[in-house]
Amino acid sequence: GALKIHDSYLSASEQNDSSLLYIERFIEFVKTQIEGKTVFLLFTGDLTDWGVTVEFEFAEKYLTKIVTDLGISKNNILLIPG
């Protein structure tokens, strides 16, 4: 199955419990849809809002959680900035 995330615009101000809760709910929903399938993650568009270091650190945490929790192989991830 393919999972596409587009223009997340992660912001430093979004580093709070509600963002993590949203990510956890997203992961749980996706798990019900991909059970037993090989997953490809396609991330297109802007990853961060302003491109500052703290936003990239948050984005790394966010993407690592998705990839780890969904068991996505690093070979099955494609990031297309824009």
mmCIF file of C-alpha atoms in Angstrom:
data_model
loop_
_atom_site.group_PDB
_atom_site.id
_atom_site.type_symbol
_atom_site.label_atom_id
_atom_site.label_comp_id
_atom_site.label_asym_id
_atom_site.label_seq_id
_atom_site.Cartn_x
_atom_site.Cartn_y
_atom_site.Cartn_z
ATOM 1 C CA GLY A 1 0.000 0.000 0.000
ATOM 2 C CA ALA A 2 1.064 3.574 -0.584
ATOM 3 C CA LEU A 3 0.906 6.253 2.059
ATOM 4 C CA LYS A 4 1.203 9.857 0.837
ATOM 5 C CA ILE A 5 1.724 12.861 3.083
ATOM 6 C CA HIS A 6 1.734 16.277 1.428
ATOM 7 C CA ASP A 7 2.819 19.709 2.716
ATOM 8 C CA SER A 8 2.879 19.075 6.445
ATOM 9 C CA TYR A 9 4.262 22.566 7.190
ATOM 10 C CA LEU A 10 5.483 21.405 10.580
ATOM 11 C CA SER A 11 6.058 24.386 12.808
ATOM 12 C CA ALA A 12 8.048 24.838 15.993
ATOM 13 C CA SER A 13 4.833 25.976 17.673
ATOM 14 C CA GLU A 14 3.252 22.579 16.956
ATOM 15 C CA GLN A 15 5.532 20.688 19.343
ATOM 16 C CA ASN A 16 2.915 19.821 21.902
ATOM 17 C CA ASP A 17 0.846 16.923 23.140
ATOM 18 C CA SER A 18 -1.971 17.520 20.634
ATOM 19 C CA SER A 19 0.442 17.097 17.695
ATOM 20 C CA LEU A 20 1.728 13.834 19.089
ATOM 21 C CA LEU A 21 -1.831 12.663 19.757
ATOM 22 C CA TYR A 22 -2.771 13.464 16.144
ATOM 23 C CA ILE A 23 0.238 11.488 14.872
ATOM 24 C CA GLU A 24 -0.618 8.528 17.101
ATOM 25 C CA ARG A 25 -4.236 8.496 15.897
ATOM 26 C CA PHE A 26 -3.058 8.765 12.288
ATOM 27 C CA ILE A 27 -0.728 5.790 12.790
ATOM 28 C CA GLU A 28 -3.457 3.692 14.422
ATOM 29 C CA PHE A 29 -5.854 4.410 11.529
ATOM 30 C CA VAL A 30 -3.241 3.583 8.907
ATOM 31 C CA LYS A 31 -2.397 0.313 10.688
ATOM 32 C CA THR A 32 -5.980 -0.846 10.157
ATOM 33 C CA GLN A 33 -5.693 -0.118 6.440
ATOM 34 C CA ILE A 34 -2.293 -1.692 5.697
ATOM 35 C CA GLU A 35 -2.317 -4.885 7.696
ATOM 36 C CA GLY A 36 -0.151 -7.476 5.975
ATOM 37 C CA LYS A 37 0.903 -5.124 3.158
ATOM 38 C CA THR A 38 4.246 -3.680 2.167
ATOM 39 C CA VAL A 39 4.018 0.070 2.715
ATOM 40 C CA PHE A 40 5.617 2.814 0.655
ATOM 41 C CA LEU A 41 5.775 6.320 2.142
ATOM 42 C CA LEU A 42 5.676 9.204 -0.326
ATOM 43 C CA PHE A 43 6.193 12.597 1.317
ATOM 44 C CA THR A 44 5.716 15.500 -1.064
ATOM 45 C CA GLY A 45 5.805 19.259 -0.610
ATOM 46 C CA ASP A 46 7.022 21.329 2.304
ATOM 47 C CA LEU A 47 8.109 19.421 5.377
ATOM 48 C CA THR A 48 8.468 22.482 7.620
ATOM 49 C CA ASP A 49 6.886 25.913 7.843
ATOM 50 C CA TRP A 50 9.913 28.212 8.166
ATOM 51 C CA GLY A 51 12.818 25.803 7.657
ATOM 52 C CA VAL A 52 14.414 26.456 11.041
ATOM 53 C CA THR A 53 16.415 23.799 12.880
ATOM 54 C CA VAL A 54 13.827 23.130 15.579
ATOM 55 C CA GLU A 55 11.186 22.387 12.913
ATOM 56 C CA PHE A 56 13.467 19.866 11.208
ATOM 57 C CA GLU A 57 14.169 18.238 14.566
ATOM 58 C CA PHE A 58 10.426 17.915 15.168
ATOM 59 C CA ALA A 59 9.930 16.606 11.621
ATOM 60 C CA GLU A 60 12.603 13.965 12.172
ATOM 61 C CA LYS A 61 10.872 12.822 15.366
ATOM 62 C CA TYR A 62 7.482 12.790 13.613
ATOM 63 C CA LEU A 63 8.681 10.869 10.541
ATOM 64 C CA THR A 64 10.730 8.424 12.612
ATOM 65 C CA LYS A 65 7.652 7.596 14.678
ATOM 66 C CA ILE A 66 5.537 6.983 11.569
ATOM 67 C CA VAL A 67 8.201 4.845 9.877
ATOM 68 C CA THR A 68 8.970 2.836 13.012
ATOM 69 C CA ASP A 69 5.393 2.287 14.165
ATOM 70 C CA LEU A 70 4.212 1.285 10.690
ATOM 71 C CA GLY A 71 7.268 -0.870 9.977
ATOM 72 C CA ILE A 72 8.129 0.984 6.771
ATOM 73 C CA SER A 73 11.473 0.027 5.252
ATOM 74 C CA LYS A 74 13.812 2.965 4.656
ATOM 75 C CA ASN A 75 14.119 1.697 1.073
ATOM 76 C CA ASN A 76 10.376 2.360 0.681
ATOM 77 C CA ILE A 77 10.497 6.066 1.580
ATOM 78 C CA LEU A 78 10.595 8.829 -1.007
ATOM 79 C CA LEU A 79 10.836 12.502 0.048
ATOM 80 C CA ILE A 80 10.099 15.035 -2.678
ATOM 81 C CA PRO A 81 10.588 18.601 -1.390
ATOM 82 C CA GLY A 82 8.683 21.421 -2.900
#
